[in-house]
Structure formats: structure tokens, C-alpha cells
Amino acid sequence: MDSGAVKKNTTLICAPVMAGTVKEMVTQLDEAKSSGAELVEIRLDSLKNFSPHEDLKTLIKASALPTLFTYRPKWEGGQYDGDDKSRLDTLRLAMELGADYVDVELQVAFEFNASIQGSKPEKCKVIVSSHNYENTPSIEDLGNLVARIQAAGADIVKIATTALDITDVARMFHITVHSQVSSVPVIGIVMGERGLISRVLCAKFGGFLTFGTLESGAVSAPGQPTIKDLLDLYNFRSIGPDTKVFGIIGKPVGHSKSPLLYNQAFKSAGFNGVFLHLLVDDVASFLQTYSSTDFAGFSCTIPHKEAAVKCCDEVDPVAKSIGAVNCIIRRQSDAKLFGYNTDYVGAISAIEDGLRDSHNGSSAGASPLNGKLFVVIGAGGAGKALAYGAKEKGARVVIANRTYDRARELAETIGGDALSLADLENFQPEDGMVLANTTSIGMQPKIDETPIPKHALKHYSLVFDAVYTPKMTRLLREAEECGATIVSGMEMFIGQAYGQYERFTGLPAPKELFRKIMSKY
């Protein structure tokens, strides 16, 4: 990270330090400084043996960064199960010895703050915290909770809740923004994978700090990103109140390389945007909840491509005829949603290139797909896109799907034939066919799966797999062993990304940069 870069937010990155011994903690304190954290949270409840006076002095002296001491009891999700009096005595001692912050749970905060009345060191701030491992309450309940925490004497309010749905996080953003008005700093974190955006976008909405783990360190709460990801993947320091939010909507979505691609491209173009993983269960409620023009555009992946069509105010004719959208743009003038499909362009042109290369490049004139028998595995959004694209290029299309009825439905729509996936193994009307897998069969973590047995691959001249994690799937490996030309899902991924980037930013896609970034994977 370029330390000379202008920081556009005041949100601190705090590294949780958890270890069984003080010696290990001291090592982690050094690591926190060099990794770019601005604050360390020392979790005293993780220590196996602890001599308060001596160990607190050692830790405070060893830390080049400001220190936050937390001694979390079991009843609030921590590891300490002794009595509360000696626990709170330890936090008071930490304050006396020079801690910058101490974290005290709401349940005991009132008595704790009363006990330090008049003896509180000037520089030490008390964070009063509340943790909810069940859910995220309503805006009204969260607002009341903030008021109770302030009334208990907090210098800084900390609320951590749990995301059951990504829309829960919107309530935390609301509370964080509104608390700035009353000028009490708020740490508002929503735990779990569905809450990840709370840990990144707190920089946009004015959160006091976020937690980022050390590469070697343990995660102190579910869903924490690493400091490295905050700084290098999400460009955390460049996120400000005006930053536009983009992301990939999917389920699962953690495997996606889109954030890596778009965030690097945004950074190199000086475009004020951030691109996130968005684990979405219901695309309609997601788009309704995050309805401001700040949430400016989305990539859409399995299983939401078809449902997204119904959520858009307008859908591009191609996307409409495919019945699937992989790119949604929120128009800045009126917040209307526009749906597009850039999937088929990337995949079809990559397949055409593969066919041309294997036939020593007859690039002029008709598409090399013209007249080919083109077998598509899968009848979802990507399957529809490829079937449509191949048909448009003059191919004869066959749809194979686990449920035959869905295959037949798609085949009837585009004018092709249908098979059940079980029958594909013995389907060999001719040699030199093209095969395109558009299902998630063979995707991490189930990398030893394949949609079609190896012996059946000898009838295909080219095999394409939309799965790109791993890049070399079992299907592609076996197809190559059978002598087919193979085209990786990476090609489709990069091809569709060009179109999306241009729609997101209004700038030309940095094609060289995209290829360079993806070549590392």
C-alpha cells in the first residue's frame, strides 16, 4: 500500500491480537504494525496464563500502535470464565498503565464507569460494547441500544450484530450515519459472511473502526477480512462518503475473482468506486433495500441471473430474449435499474477463437460455429446465454440438463433439441461437436466432479467450461487428454468483465490490465 496515498476516511483498521502467551502476542503486535493496522485489540481472554500487572506493562510497552484492551467473558462470546470483579479490576489497571482504549460490555458498563469516576486517565477512552450472536434488531431497537450505551457512559459505542440476510446490514449503516449527528463515535459491525460489507463500507458511512485480521492470526469474530484484503483488495483507504458501491451478487460468492479485477482497475483509473462480494439470498429484496444511487451497479451470478430480470425497470433486448441478466446498472439520474447480459459475448467469442486456432485461423467470413452441433450442459442463466449466442452464430443447439423438462423448455424457446444429462454420455450423432458446461459441476470445493464421463468426450472437437475456479477443471483436463481444444471459463469471465466495467465506469476497459491480473490465477 502506498503510504503516501491520500486517506479519504477516518475509519481505523484494528487488528485483533489473540494468543495463548504474551510472547506470541508481542510477535503479533509487531506484525500488526508492519501490516498497516492503526490500532491493536489485545484480547486478554485468549491468554492461557496471565499475571495482570507484569503482562499489561509488557504488552503496552511492546506495542508501537495504540492499544485497546478487551477481556471478553464467556457470557458475551469470549473465553474468560472467572469472576467479574477481578476482570474489571484488570481493565482499570490497563487504563492506569497507559492503555488507549478499554472495551467494557454494556451489562457491566454502568458500574465500571461509576467506579472510575474522577480517576479516569485523560487519554483513555471507554468503548461500551454490545454483541448479538442471534440476529440484527430493527432500526428502532438499534437506536434505543445506542442511547442505552451512551447513557452507560460510553466514549465510543460498539454494536456487533449477526447478519441473517445481507439486507440486515442496511440498518447498521443507518444507525452509524445517524449517530454521527450526535457526534458519538460508533463501531457498527455485522458478523458473518452476509455482513462482510459492514466491515468495508463502514469507511464510507463513518464508522470509528473496523477489524482486520493478521495473516497469521485467528479471526476474533465470524466474517472478518484480513488487513491485507482491506488495504489491497478493497482499497480501504480510498473509500470515502462519495465512493460508489458495486459488487457481485451470488450464492455462493466468496470464490469470485471479480472484486480483485474491478478494484485494481478502479484504482489504476482513479475511479472512485469499490467492488464487493455480496452474498445475496433474495435479489429483489437486496435491490429494494440498497436503493440509493450510491449502490451503482452489480454483476449477477448463479443462482440469481433469471430472478434479476424481473427486478429491472428496463432490460436490454438480448438479455430479455435470453431470460437472464448478468449486469445491473442503477441510473444516476433517477435510480432506475437497467439489466444487460454480457455473458454470451465473452464465451462465444472465446469459443470461436478456440475453433479458429485449431483450424489454423480462417478468421474471415462466417463464424466457425456455423453449422456445428453445439451441446450446452445446463439450462440456467449462463446456459440460456450460450445457447442463444451459439444459435445466433448458426450452430445447431442441443440442451442437456439434469431435469429434462427445463432442457426441453429452453430448447423450444431457442429452437433446438433437448436431452437429460444422464443421456448425454451416449449421445454421439457425429464427431467434431462443441461442448459447453454452464453448470457449477466441478467448481471449488468439489473439483473432482465432472458433468460427463471421459469416454464420451472423444466426439467433441472443442470443450468449454464456464467454471473458472479452478482454472483447469476435471472436465477440461479429461477433454484435453481426449484431444479436444479446451477453452477455460477464465476467457468467458474476462470477456464479460470488459462490458461490465465499461457500463460501471463509462471508461474503456483496461484489457491488458485485466489479462495481467487474471494470468496470476
Short mmCIF file of C-alpha atoms in Angstrom, two decimals:
data_model
loop_
_atom_site.label_atom_id
_atom_site.label_comp_id
_atom_site.label_asym_id
_atom_site.label_seq_id
_atom_site.Cartn_x
_atom_site.Cartn_y
_atom_site.Cartn_z
CA MET A 1 0.00 0.00 0.00
CA ASP A 2 1.34 3.41 -0.93
CA SER A 3 1.60 5.16 2.42
CA GLY A 4 1.62 8.48 0.58
CA ALA A 5 -1.89 7.85 -0.73
CA VAL A 6 -4.50 10.31 0.45
CA LYS A 7 -6.72 8.77 3.09
CA LYS A 8 -10.35 9.54 2.32
CA ASN A 9 -11.86 8.32 5.59
CA THR A 10 -11.12 8.44 9.31
CA THR A 11 -12.07 4.82 9.99
CA LEU A 12 -9.26 3.00 11.81
CA ILE A 13 -8.14 -0.53 10.99
CA CYS A 14 -7.86 -2.52 14.20
CA ALA A 15 -6.01 -5.83 14.36
CA PRO A 16 -7.29 -8.35 16.92
CA VAL A 17 -4.35 -9.89 18.78
CA MET A 18 -5.24 -13.32 20.19
CA ALA A 19 -2.70 -15.80 21.50
CA GLY A 20 -2.13 -18.21 24.37
CA THR A 21 1.06 -16.50 25.57
CA VAL A 22 2.31 -12.93 25.97
CA LYS A 23 5.36 -13.83 23.88
CA GLU A 24 3.18 -14.78 20.90
CA MET A 25 1.16 -11.60 21.41
CA VAL A 26 4.31 -9.47 21.24
CA THR A 27 5.17 -11.08 17.88
CA GLN A 28 1.67 -10.31 16.63
CA LEU A 29 1.95 -6.68 17.81
CA ASP A 30 4.98 -6.23 15.51
CA GLU A 31 3.12 -7.92 12.66
CA ALA A 32 0.12 -5.61 13.18
CA LYS A 33 2.31 -2.53 12.79
CA SER A 34 4.02 -3.76 9.62
CA SER A 35 0.75 -4.95 8.04
CA GLY A 36 -0.79 -1.46 8.14
CA ALA A 37 -3.11 -1.61 11.17
CA GLU A 38 -3.57 1.61 13.13
CA LEU A 39 -4.71 0.07 16.40
CA VAL A 40 -4.49 -3.32 18.12
CA GLU A 41 -7.18 -5.04 20.15
CA ILE A 42 -5.44 -7.15 22.77
CA ARG A 43 -7.77 -9.99 23.72
CA LEU A 44 -6.70 -10.78 27.29
CA ASP A 45 -9.26 -13.60 27.47
CA SER A 46 -7.20 -15.61 24.94
CA LEU A 47 -4.18 -15.84 27.29
CA LYS A 48 -3.66 -19.20 29.00
CA ASN A 49 -1.60 -17.75 31.86
CA PHE A 50 -1.94 -14.13 32.85
CA SER A 51 -0.21 -12.01 35.51
CA PRO A 52 -2.07 -8.72 35.08
CA HIS A 53 0.44 -6.18 36.39
CA GLU A 54 3.52 -7.57 34.70
CA ASP A 55 1.87 -8.68 31.44
CA LEU A 56 -0.09 -5.47 30.85
CA LYS A 57 3.12 -3.44 31.24
CA THR A 58 4.94 -5.73 28.79
CA LEU A 59 2.16 -5.53 26.19
CA ILE A 60 1.71 -1.75 26.38
CA LYS A 61 5.45 -1.22 26.11
CA ALA A 62 5.77 -3.67 23.21
CA SER A 63 3.05 -2.10 21.09
CA ALA A 64 4.10 0.57 18.61
CA LEU A 65 0.37 1.12 17.91
CA PRO A 66 -2.36 2.44 20.21
CA THR A 67 -3.81 -0.36 22.37
CA LEU A 68 -7.37 -1.45 23.01
CA PHE A 69 -7.76 -3.98 25.82
CA THR A 70 -10.67 -6.40 25.75
CA TYR A 71 -11.22 -9.09 28.40
CA ARG A 72 -14.31 -10.75 26.98
CA PRO A 73 -16.32 -13.02 29.32
CA LYS A 74 -17.98 -16.24 28.20
CA TRP A 75 -21.41 -14.69 28.67
CA GLU A 76 -20.62 -12.20 25.87
CA GLY A 77 -18.99 -14.69 23.50
CA GLY A 78 -15.44 -14.54 24.92
CA GLN A 79 -13.20 -17.05 26.70
CA TYR A 80 -12.93 -15.64 30.24
CA ASP A 81 -14.98 -17.50 32.83
CA GLY A 82 -13.67 -16.14 36.13
CA ASP A 83 -15.45 -13.62 38.34
CA ASP A 84 -16.30 -10.18 37.03
CA LYS A 85 -14.71 -8.18 39.79
CA SER A 86 -11.15 -9.26 39.02
CA ARG A 87 -11.85 -8.93 35.27
CA LEU A 88 -12.93 -5.30 35.66
CA ASP A 89 -10.04 -4.64 38.06
CA THR A 90 -7.71 -5.77 35.27
CA LEU A 91 -9.29 -3.32 32.79
CA ARG A 92 -8.95 -0.49 35.34
CA LEU A 93 -5.30 -1.44 35.79
CA ALA A 94 -4.80 -1.39 31.99
CA MET A 95 -6.14 2.17 31.98
CA GLU A 96 -3.74 3.24 34.73
CA LEU A 97 -0.79 1.64 32.93
CA GLY A 98 -1.41 3.58 29.72
CA ALA A 99 -3.98 1.73 27.58
CA ASP A 100 -5.51 3.96 24.90
CA TYR A 101 -8.90 2.21 24.95
CA VAL A 102 -10.68 -0.41 27.03
CA ASP A 103 -13.76 -2.34 25.94
CA VAL A 104 -16.44 -2.90 28.58
CA GLU A 105 -19.68 -4.82 27.96
CA LEU A 106 -22.93 -2.87 28.31
CA GLN A 107 -24.15 -5.19 31.05
CA VAL A 108 -21.37 -4.04 33.42
CA ALA A 109 -20.55 -0.63 31.91
CA PHE A 110 -22.61 1.48 34.26
CA GLU A 111 -20.91 0.19 37.40
CA PHE A 112 -17.49 0.20 35.69
CA ASN A 113 -17.80 3.84 34.67
CA ALA A 114 -19.10 4.79 38.12
CA SER A 115 -16.03 3.10 39.68
CA ILE A 116 -13.55 5.18 37.66
CA GLN A 117 -15.35 8.49 38.22
CA GLY A 118 -12.71 11.13 38.75
CA SER A 119 -9.78 8.73 38.32
CA LYS A 120 -10.03 8.08 34.59
CA PRO A 121 -6.80 8.88 32.73
CA GLU A 122 -7.25 11.71 30.22
CA LYS A 123 -6.06 9.76 27.20
CA CYS A 124 -8.03 6.55 27.77
CA LYS A 125 -11.39 6.11 26.07
CA VAL A 126 -14.03 3.63 27.18
CA ILE A 127 -15.69 1.61 24.43
CA VAL A 128 -19.00 0.19 25.66
CA SER A 129 -19.96 -2.85 23.61
CA SER A 130 -22.99 -5.00 22.90
CA HIS A 131 -22.83 -8.28 20.96
CA ASN A 132 -25.81 -10.07 19.44
CA TYR A 133 -24.96 -13.50 18.04
CA GLU A 134 -28.58 -14.23 17.02
CA ASN A 135 -29.67 -11.51 14.59
CA THR A 136 -29.74 -7.78 13.78
CA PRO A 137 -32.57 -5.89 15.53
CA SER A 138 -34.86 -3.30 13.92
CA ILE A 139 -33.67 0.29 13.37
CA GLU A 140 -35.77 1.38 16.34
CA ASP A 141 -34.22 -1.24 18.64
CA LEU A 142 -30.71 -0.41 17.42
CA GLY A 143 -31.37 3.28 18.06
CA ASN A 144 -32.52 2.51 21.62
CA LEU A 145 -29.44 0.37 22.13
CA VAL A 146 -27.15 3.24 21.08
CA ALA A 147 -28.96 5.51 23.57
CA ARG A 148 -28.54 2.93 26.39
CA ILE A 149 -24.83 2.55 25.61
CA GLN A 150 -24.35 6.32 25.65
CA ALA A 151 -26.26 6.58 28.93
CA ALA A 152 -23.90 3.98 30.43
CA GLY A 153 -21.06 6.46 29.96
CA ALA A 154 -19.50 5.33 26.66
CA ASP A 155 -16.89 7.47 24.94
CA ILE A 156 -17.34 5.19 21.92
CA VAL A 157 -20.34 2.97 21.10
CA LYS A 158 -19.71 -0.55 19.78
CA ILE A 159 -22.52 -2.71 18.45
CA ALA A 160 -21.91 -6.08 16.82
CA THR A 161 -24.89 -8.00 15.46
CA THR A 162 -25.32 -11.03 13.21
CA ALA A 163 -26.45 -10.97 9.59
CA LEU A 164 -29.14 -13.49 8.69
CA ASP A 165 -29.52 -11.65 5.38
CA ILE A 166 -27.35 -9.02 3.66
CA THR A 167 -30.23 -6.52 3.97
CA ASP A 168 -29.70 -6.54 7.78
CA VAL A 169 -26.53 -4.51 7.25
CA ALA A 170 -28.51 -1.54 5.87
CA ARG A 171 -29.93 -0.95 9.37
CA MET A 172 -26.43 -0.78 10.83
CA PHE A 173 -25.38 1.74 8.15
CA HIS A 174 -28.45 3.82 9.01
CA ILE A 175 -27.52 3.86 12.72
CA THR A 176 -23.85 4.65 12.02
CA VAL A 177 -24.71 7.61 9.78
CA HIS A 178 -27.34 8.99 12.15
CA SER A 179 -25.08 8.70 15.20
CA GLN A 180 -22.53 10.99 13.54
CA VAL A 181 -25.06 13.76 14.04
CA SER A 182 -24.88 13.28 17.82
CA SER A 183 -21.05 13.16 17.46
CA VAL A 184 -20.60 9.95 19.44
CA PRO A 185 -18.24 7.67 17.53
CA VAL A 186 -19.86 4.34 16.58
CA ILE A 187 -18.36 0.98 15.73
CA GLY A 188 -21.14 -0.85 13.89
CA ILE A 189 -20.22 -4.36 12.77
CA VAL A 190 -22.47 -7.07 11.36
CA MET A 191 -20.92 -10.52 11.78
CA GLY A 192 -20.97 -13.46 9.37
CA GLU A 193 -20.33 -13.73 5.63
CA ARG A 194 -23.57 -11.89 4.85
CA GLY A 195 -22.28 -8.99 6.96
CA LEU A 196 -18.93 -8.53 5.19
CA ILE A 197 -19.96 -5.23 3.59
CA SER A 198 -20.35 -3.71 7.09
CA ARG A 199 -16.62 -4.23 7.64
CA VAL A 200 -15.63 -2.48 4.40
CA LEU A 201 -18.29 0.19 3.89
CA CYS A 202 -18.04 1.48 7.48
CA ALA A 203 -15.33 3.65 5.86
CA LYS A 204 -18.00 5.23 3.63
CA PHE A 205 -20.62 5.63 6.35
CA GLY A 206 -18.34 7.00 9.07
CA GLY A 207 -17.68 4.03 11.39
CA PHE A 208 -14.99 4.61 14.04
CA LEU A 209 -13.05 1.43 13.29
CA THR A 210 -13.14 -1.91 11.51
CA PHE A 211 -11.37 -5.15 12.39
CA GLY A 212 -8.88 -6.76 10.05
CA THR A 213 -7.05 -9.95 10.92
CA LEU A 214 -3.33 -10.59 10.68
CA GLU A 215 -2.33 -13.13 8.03
CA SER A 216 -1.17 -15.48 10.76
CA GLY A 217 -3.75 -14.50 13.35
CA ALA A 218 -7.05 -16.03 14.34
CA VAL A 219 -10.34 -14.46 13.37
CA SER A 220 -11.87 -12.96 16.54
CA ALA A 221 -15.41 -12.87 15.07
CA PRO A 222 -17.04 -14.50 12.05
CA GLY A 223 -16.67 -12.71 8.70
CA GLN A 224 -13.53 -10.68 9.45
CA PRO A 225 -11.40 -9.88 6.40
CA THR A 226 -7.62 -9.77 6.61
CA ILE A 227 -5.88 -6.39 6.86
CA LYS A 228 -4.23 -7.23 3.55
CA ASP A 229 -7.63 -7.68 1.87
CA LEU A 230 -8.95 -4.44 3.37
CA LEU A 231 -5.97 -2.47 2.07
CA ASP A 232 -5.01 -4.22 -1.17
CA LEU A 233 -8.21 -5.92 -2.37
CA TYR A 234 -10.80 -3.32 -1.33
CA ASN A 235 -8.53 -0.21 -1.35
CA PHE A 236 -9.96 0.64 2.09
CA ARG A 237 -8.05 3.93 2.45
CA SER A 238 -9.59 5.28 -0.75
CA ILE A 239 -13.20 4.73 0.32
CA GLY A 240 -14.99 7.96 1.23
CA PRO A 241 -18.54 9.31 1.60
CA ASP A 242 -18.83 9.77 -2.20
CA THR A 243 -17.48 6.36 -3.18
CA LYS A 244 -19.86 4.42 -5.43
CA VAL A 245 -20.57 0.84 -4.42
CA PHE A 246 -20.54 -2.06 -6.88
CA GLY A 247 -20.48 -5.78 -6.26
CA ILE A 248 -21.13 -9.31 -7.36
CA ILE A 249 -24.49 -10.74 -6.32
CA GLY A 250 -24.40 -14.51 -5.93
CA LYS A 251 -24.75 -17.53 -3.65
CA PRO A 252 -22.09 -18.81 -3.16
CA VAL A 253 -19.95 -15.79 -3.97
CA GLY A 254 -16.75 -15.93 -1.88
CA HIS A 255 -14.83 -17.68 -4.68
CA SER A 256 -15.40 -14.86 -7.19
CA LYS A 257 -12.37 -13.04 -8.58
CA SER A 258 -14.49 -10.05 -9.69
CA PRO A 259 -13.56 -7.82 -6.70
CA LEU A 260 -9.88 -8.42 -7.45
CA LEU A 261 -10.34 -7.43 -11.07
CA TYR A 262 -12.58 -4.38 -10.71
CA ASN A 263 -10.93 -2.87 -7.63
CA GLN A 264 -7.49 -2.94 -9.27
CA ALA A 265 -8.97 -1.45 -12.44
CA PHE A 266 -10.83 1.26 -10.46
CA LYS A 267 -7.63 2.12 -8.65
CA SER A 268 -5.49 2.34 -11.77
CA ALA A 269 -8.09 4.54 -13.49
CA GLY A 270 -8.56 6.76 -10.42
CA PHE A 271 -12.26 5.85 -10.42
CA ASN A 272 -13.99 6.44 -7.07
CA GLY A 273 -15.68 3.06 -6.59
CA VAL A 274 -15.38 -0.12 -4.55
CA PHE A 275 -16.44 -3.60 -5.68
CA LEU A 276 -17.57 -6.15 -3.06
CA HIS A 277 -18.61 -9.77 -2.64
CA LEU A 278 -22.38 -9.68 -1.98
CA LEU A 279 -23.77 -12.93 -0.57
CA VAL A 280 -27.43 -12.45 -1.50
CA ASP A 281 -30.32 -14.82 -0.73
CA ASP A 282 -33.10 -12.80 -2.39
CA VAL A 283 -32.07 -10.46 -5.19
CA ALA A 284 -35.35 -8.49 -5.21
CA SER A 285 -35.17 -7.59 -1.51
CA PHE A 286 -31.45 -6.76 -1.85
CA LEU A 287 -32.12 -4.28 -4.68
CA GLN A 288 -35.09 -2.74 -2.84
CA THR A 289 -33.11 -2.30 0.38
CA TYR A 290 -29.99 -0.79 -1.18
CA SER A 291 -31.96 1.55 -3.42
CA SER A 292 -29.86 4.72 -3.37
CA THR A 293 -27.74 5.73 -6.35
CA ASP A 294 -24.66 5.13 -4.16
CA PHE A 295 -25.23 1.45 -4.91
CA ALA A 296 -24.49 1.99 -8.56
CA GLY A 297 -24.06 -1.35 -10.31
CA PHE A 298 -23.88 -5.11 -9.87
CA SER A 299 -22.58 -8.22 -11.54
CA CYS A 300 -25.03 -11.05 -11.17
CA THR A 301 -24.07 -14.72 -10.98
CA ILE A 302 -25.52 -18.14 -10.07
CA PRO A 303 -28.34 -18.53 -8.99
CA HIS A 304 -29.77 -15.02 -9.47
CA LYS A 305 -29.41 -14.29 -13.20
CA GLU A 306 -33.01 -15.12 -14.09
CA ALA A 307 -34.65 -13.60 -11.00
CA ALA A 308 -32.75 -10.37 -11.68
CA VAL A 309 -34.61 -9.87 -14.98
CA LYS A 310 -37.86 -9.23 -13.08
CA CYS A 311 -36.16 -6.72 -10.77
CA CYS A 312 -35.03 -4.35 -13.51
CA ASP A 313 -37.04 -1.38 -14.76
CA GLU A 314 -35.69 -1.96 -18.25
CA VAL A 315 -33.94 -4.97 -19.77
CA ASP A 316 -31.76 -4.95 -22.86
CA PRO A 317 -33.48 -6.94 -25.71
CA VAL A 318 -30.71 -9.57 -25.83
CA ALA A 319 -30.92 -10.14 -22.06
CA LYS A 320 -34.70 -10.32 -22.42
CA SER A 321 -34.60 -13.00 -25.09
CA ILE A 322 -32.00 -14.96 -23.08
CA GLY A 323 -34.13 -14.50 -19.97
CA ALA A 324 -31.07 -13.77 -17.85
CA VAL A 325 -29.19 -10.69 -16.69
CA ASN A 326 -25.56 -10.67 -15.54
CA CYS A 327 -25.11 -6.92 -15.21
CA ILE A 328 -27.37 -4.38 -13.50
CA ILE A 329 -26.80 -0.64 -13.68
CA ARG A 330 -28.59 1.89 -11.47
CA ARG A 331 -29.06 5.07 -13.50
CA GLN A 332 -27.71 8.01 -11.50
CA SER A 333 -30.37 10.49 -12.64
CA ASP A 334 -33.43 8.55 -11.38
CA ALA A 335 -32.15 5.33 -9.70
CA LYS A 336 -33.89 3.16 -12.32
CA LEU A 337 -32.40 -0.31 -12.82
CA PHE A 338 -31.19 -1.45 -16.24
CA GLY A 339 -30.37 -5.10 -16.94
CA TYR A 340 -27.88 -6.40 -19.52
CA ASN A 341 -26.31 -9.71 -20.50
CA THR A 342 -22.60 -9.65 -21.37
CA ASP A 343 -22.13 -13.38 -20.64
CA TYR A 344 -22.66 -14.77 -24.10
CA VAL A 345 -20.32 -12.28 -25.82
CA GLY A 346 -17.29 -13.36 -23.80
CA ALA A 347 -17.97 -17.08 -24.01
CA ILE A 348 -18.96 -17.24 -27.69
CA SER A 349 -16.03 -15.17 -28.92
CA ALA A 350 -13.62 -17.30 -26.81
CA ILE A 351 -15.10 -20.49 -28.31
CA GLU A 352 -14.86 -19.04 -31.84
CA ASP A 353 -11.22 -18.11 -31.22
CA GLY A 354 -10.55 -21.65 -29.98
CA LEU A 355 -12.09 -23.17 -33.11
CA ARG A 356 -10.18 -20.80 -35.39
CA ASP A 357 -6.86 -21.54 -33.69
CA SER A 358 -7.39 -25.29 -34.04
CA HIS A 359 -8.22 -24.85 -37.74
CA ASN A 360 -5.24 -22.57 -38.36
CA GLY A 361 -7.15 -19.32 -38.34
CA SER A 362 -9.78 -18.89 -41.03
CA SER A 363 -10.91 -15.67 -39.38
CA ALA A 364 -12.68 -14.15 -42.36
CA GLY A 365 -16.39 -14.52 -43.13
CA ALA A 366 -18.79 -16.83 -41.33
CA SER A 367 -18.46 -17.86 -37.71
CA PRO A 368 -16.62 -21.17 -37.21
CA LEU A 369 -19.69 -22.16 -35.14
CA ASN A 370 -21.89 -22.01 -38.24
CA GLY A 371 -23.36 -25.47 -38.83
CA LYS A 372 -21.65 -27.03 -35.77
CA LEU A 373 -23.55 -29.22 -33.31
CA PHE A 374 -23.29 -27.26 -30.05
CA VAL A 375 -24.18 -29.09 -26.81
CA VAL A 376 -24.93 -26.92 -23.77
CA ILE A 377 -24.96 -28.52 -20.30
CA GLY A 378 -27.30 -26.58 -18.01
CA ALA A 379 -30.47 -24.60 -18.62
CA GLY A 380 -29.91 -21.75 -16.14
CA GLY A 381 -28.89 -18.17 -16.90
CA ALA A 382 -25.47 -18.96 -18.39
CA GLY A 383 -26.89 -21.94 -20.33
CA LYS A 384 -29.53 -19.72 -21.88
CA ALA A 385 -26.90 -17.13 -22.80
CA LEU A 386 -24.64 -19.65 -24.53
CA ALA A 387 -27.50 -21.40 -26.31
CA TYR A 388 -28.75 -18.04 -27.58
CA GLY A 389 -25.27 -16.91 -28.65
CA ALA A 390 -24.45 -20.19 -30.44
CA LYS A 391 -27.82 -20.17 -32.22
CA GLU A 392 -27.18 -16.62 -33.37
CA LYS A 393 -23.89 -17.79 -34.92
CA GLY A 394 -25.63 -20.51 -36.93
CA ALA A 395 -24.95 -23.51 -34.70
CA ARG A 396 -27.43 -26.39 -34.17
CA VAL A 397 -28.06 -26.36 -30.43
CA VAL A 398 -28.76 -29.25 -28.01
CA ILE A 399 -29.54 -28.60 -24.34
CA ALA A 400 -28.65 -31.25 -21.76
CA ASN A 401 -29.91 -30.74 -18.21
CA ARG A 402 -30.44 -32.82 -15.06
CA THR A 403 -34.16 -32.14 -15.25
CA TYR A 404 -35.25 -32.89 -18.80
CA ASP A 405 -38.27 -30.58 -18.63
CA ARG A 406 -36.09 -27.50 -18.14
CA ALA A 407 -33.89 -28.59 -21.06
CA ARG A 408 -36.95 -29.05 -23.29
CA GLU A 409 -38.33 -25.67 -22.27
CA LEU A 410 -35.12 -23.87 -23.24
CA ALA A 411 -34.73 -25.93 -26.44
CA GLU A 412 -38.23 -24.97 -27.52
CA THR A 413 -37.56 -21.30 -26.82
CA ILE A 414 -34.43 -21.08 -28.97
CA GLY A 415 -35.30 -23.80 -31.50
CA GLY A 416 -33.05 -26.73 -30.59
CA ASP A 417 -33.14 -30.25 -29.15
CA ALA A 418 -33.18 -31.44 -25.53
CA LEU A 419 -31.61 -34.31 -23.58
CA SER A 420 -31.43 -35.30 -19.96
CA LEU A 421 -27.87 -35.09 -18.57
CA ALA A 422 -27.94 -38.87 -17.96
CA ASP A 423 -28.42 -39.48 -21.71
CA LEU A 424 -25.56 -37.22 -22.76
CA GLU A 425 -23.00 -39.97 -22.21
CA ASN A 426 -24.40 -41.98 -25.14
CA PHE A 427 -25.25 -39.02 -27.38
CA GLN A 428 -22.87 -39.19 -30.34
CA PRO A 429 -24.65 -38.44 -33.61
CA GLU A 430 -21.45 -37.07 -35.16
CA ASP A 431 -17.85 -36.20 -34.42
CA GLY A 432 -16.38 -32.70 -34.07
CA MET A 433 -19.16 -31.37 -31.79
CA VAL A 434 -18.72 -28.46 -29.37
CA LEU A 435 -19.49 -28.92 -25.66
CA ALA A 436 -20.17 -26.07 -23.20
CA ASN A 437 -20.67 -26.74 -19.48
CA THR A 438 -22.58 -23.86 -17.85
CA THR A 439 -23.38 -25.57 -14.52
CA SER A 440 -21.29 -25.30 -11.35
CA ILE A 441 -20.33 -29.02 -11.53
CA GLY A 442 -16.58 -29.22 -10.88
CA MET A 443 -16.32 -25.84 -9.12
CA GLN A 444 -14.35 -25.49 -5.88
CA PRO A 445 -14.58 -27.21 -3.48
CA LYS A 446 -15.94 -30.19 -5.49
CA ILE A 447 -13.13 -30.20 -8.02
CA ASP A 448 -13.24 -33.95 -8.68
CA GLU A 449 -16.74 -33.79 -10.19
CA THR A 450 -17.46 -33.64 -13.92
CA PRO A 451 -20.75 -33.46 -15.85
CA ILE A 452 -19.81 -36.11 -18.45
CA PRO A 453 -17.69 -39.29 -18.40
CA LYS A 454 -14.30 -39.09 -20.11
CA HIS A 455 -15.03 -41.71 -22.78
CA ALA A 456 -17.85 -39.57 -24.17
CA LEU A 457 -15.53 -36.61 -24.79
CA LYS A 458 -13.83 -38.12 -27.85
CA HIS A 459 -16.71 -36.96 -30.08
CA TYR A 460 -16.03 -33.27 -29.35
CA SER A 461 -13.53 -31.05 -31.13
CA LEU A 462 -13.80 -28.27 -28.51
CA VAL A 463 -14.87 -28.26 -24.86
CA PHE A 464 -15.64 -25.08 -22.92
CA ASP A 465 -16.21 -24.90 -19.14
CA ALA A 466 -17.80 -21.79 -17.59
CA VAL A 467 -16.32 -22.78 -14.20
CA TYR A 468 -13.05 -20.87 -13.68
CA THR A 469 -12.20 -21.84 -10.08
CA PRO A 470 -10.15 -23.99 -10.61
CA LYS A 471 -8.96 -22.81 -13.99
CA MET A 472 -8.25 -26.38 -15.13
CA THR A 473 -11.38 -28.32 -14.15
CA ARG A 474 -11.58 -32.11 -14.34
CA LEU A 475 -13.79 -31.73 -17.44
CA LEU A 476 -11.16 -29.64 -19.25
CA ARG A 477 -8.29 -31.89 -18.19
CA GLU A 478 -10.05 -35.00 -19.48
CA ALA A 479 -11.15 -33.25 -22.69
CA GLU A 480 -7.55 -32.26 -23.38
CA GLU A 481 -6.43 -35.84 -22.78
CA CYS A 482 -9.01 -36.89 -25.40
CA GLY A 483 -7.52 -34.48 -27.94
CA ALA A 484 -10.14 -31.69 -27.82
CA THR A 485 -9.31 -27.98 -27.89
CA ILE A 486 -10.19 -26.57 -24.48
CA VAL A 487 -11.43 -23.10 -23.54
CA SER A 488 -11.35 -22.11 -19.88
CA GLY A 489 -14.10 -20.21 -18.06
CA MET A 490 -11.47 -17.55 -17.44
CA GLU A 491 -11.95 -16.44 -21.06
CA MET A 492 -15.70 -16.01 -20.58
CA PHE A 493 -15.06 -14.26 -17.26
CA ILE A 494 -12.63 -11.73 -18.76
CA GLY A 495 -14.81 -11.19 -21.86
CA GLN A 496 -17.97 -10.43 -19.88
CA ALA A 497 -15.97 -8.24 -17.49
CA TYR A 498 -14.95 -5.84 -20.29
CA GLY A 499 -18.57 -4.96 -21.00
CA GLN A 500 -19.49 -4.63 -17.33
CA TYR A 501 -16.52 -2.41 -16.48
CA GLU A 502 -17.43 -0.02 -19.28
CA ARG A 503 -21.03 0.16 -18.08
CA PHE A 504 -19.97 0.62 -14.45
CA THR A 505 -17.48 3.41 -15.09
CA GLY A 506 -18.19 4.92 -18.51
CA LEU A 507 -14.47 4.32 -19.21
CA PRO A 508 -12.87 1.96 -21.74
CA ALA A 509 -11.98 -1.44 -20.24
CA PRO A 510 -8.26 -1.84 -19.45
CA LYS A 511 -8.00 -5.13 -21.36
CA GLU A 512 -4.24 -5.58 -20.85
CA LEU A 513 -4.59 -4.99 -17.11
CA PHE A 514 -7.48 -7.49 -16.84
CA ARG A 515 -5.43 -10.18 -18.60
CA LYS A 516 -2.40 -9.42 -16.45
CA ILE A 517 -4.37 -9.65 -13.20
CA MET A 518 -6.12 -12.89 -14.19
CA SER A 519 -2.92 -14.52 -15.51
CA LYS A 520 -1.78 -14.80 -11.88
CA TYR A 521 -4.72 -17.08 -11.19
#
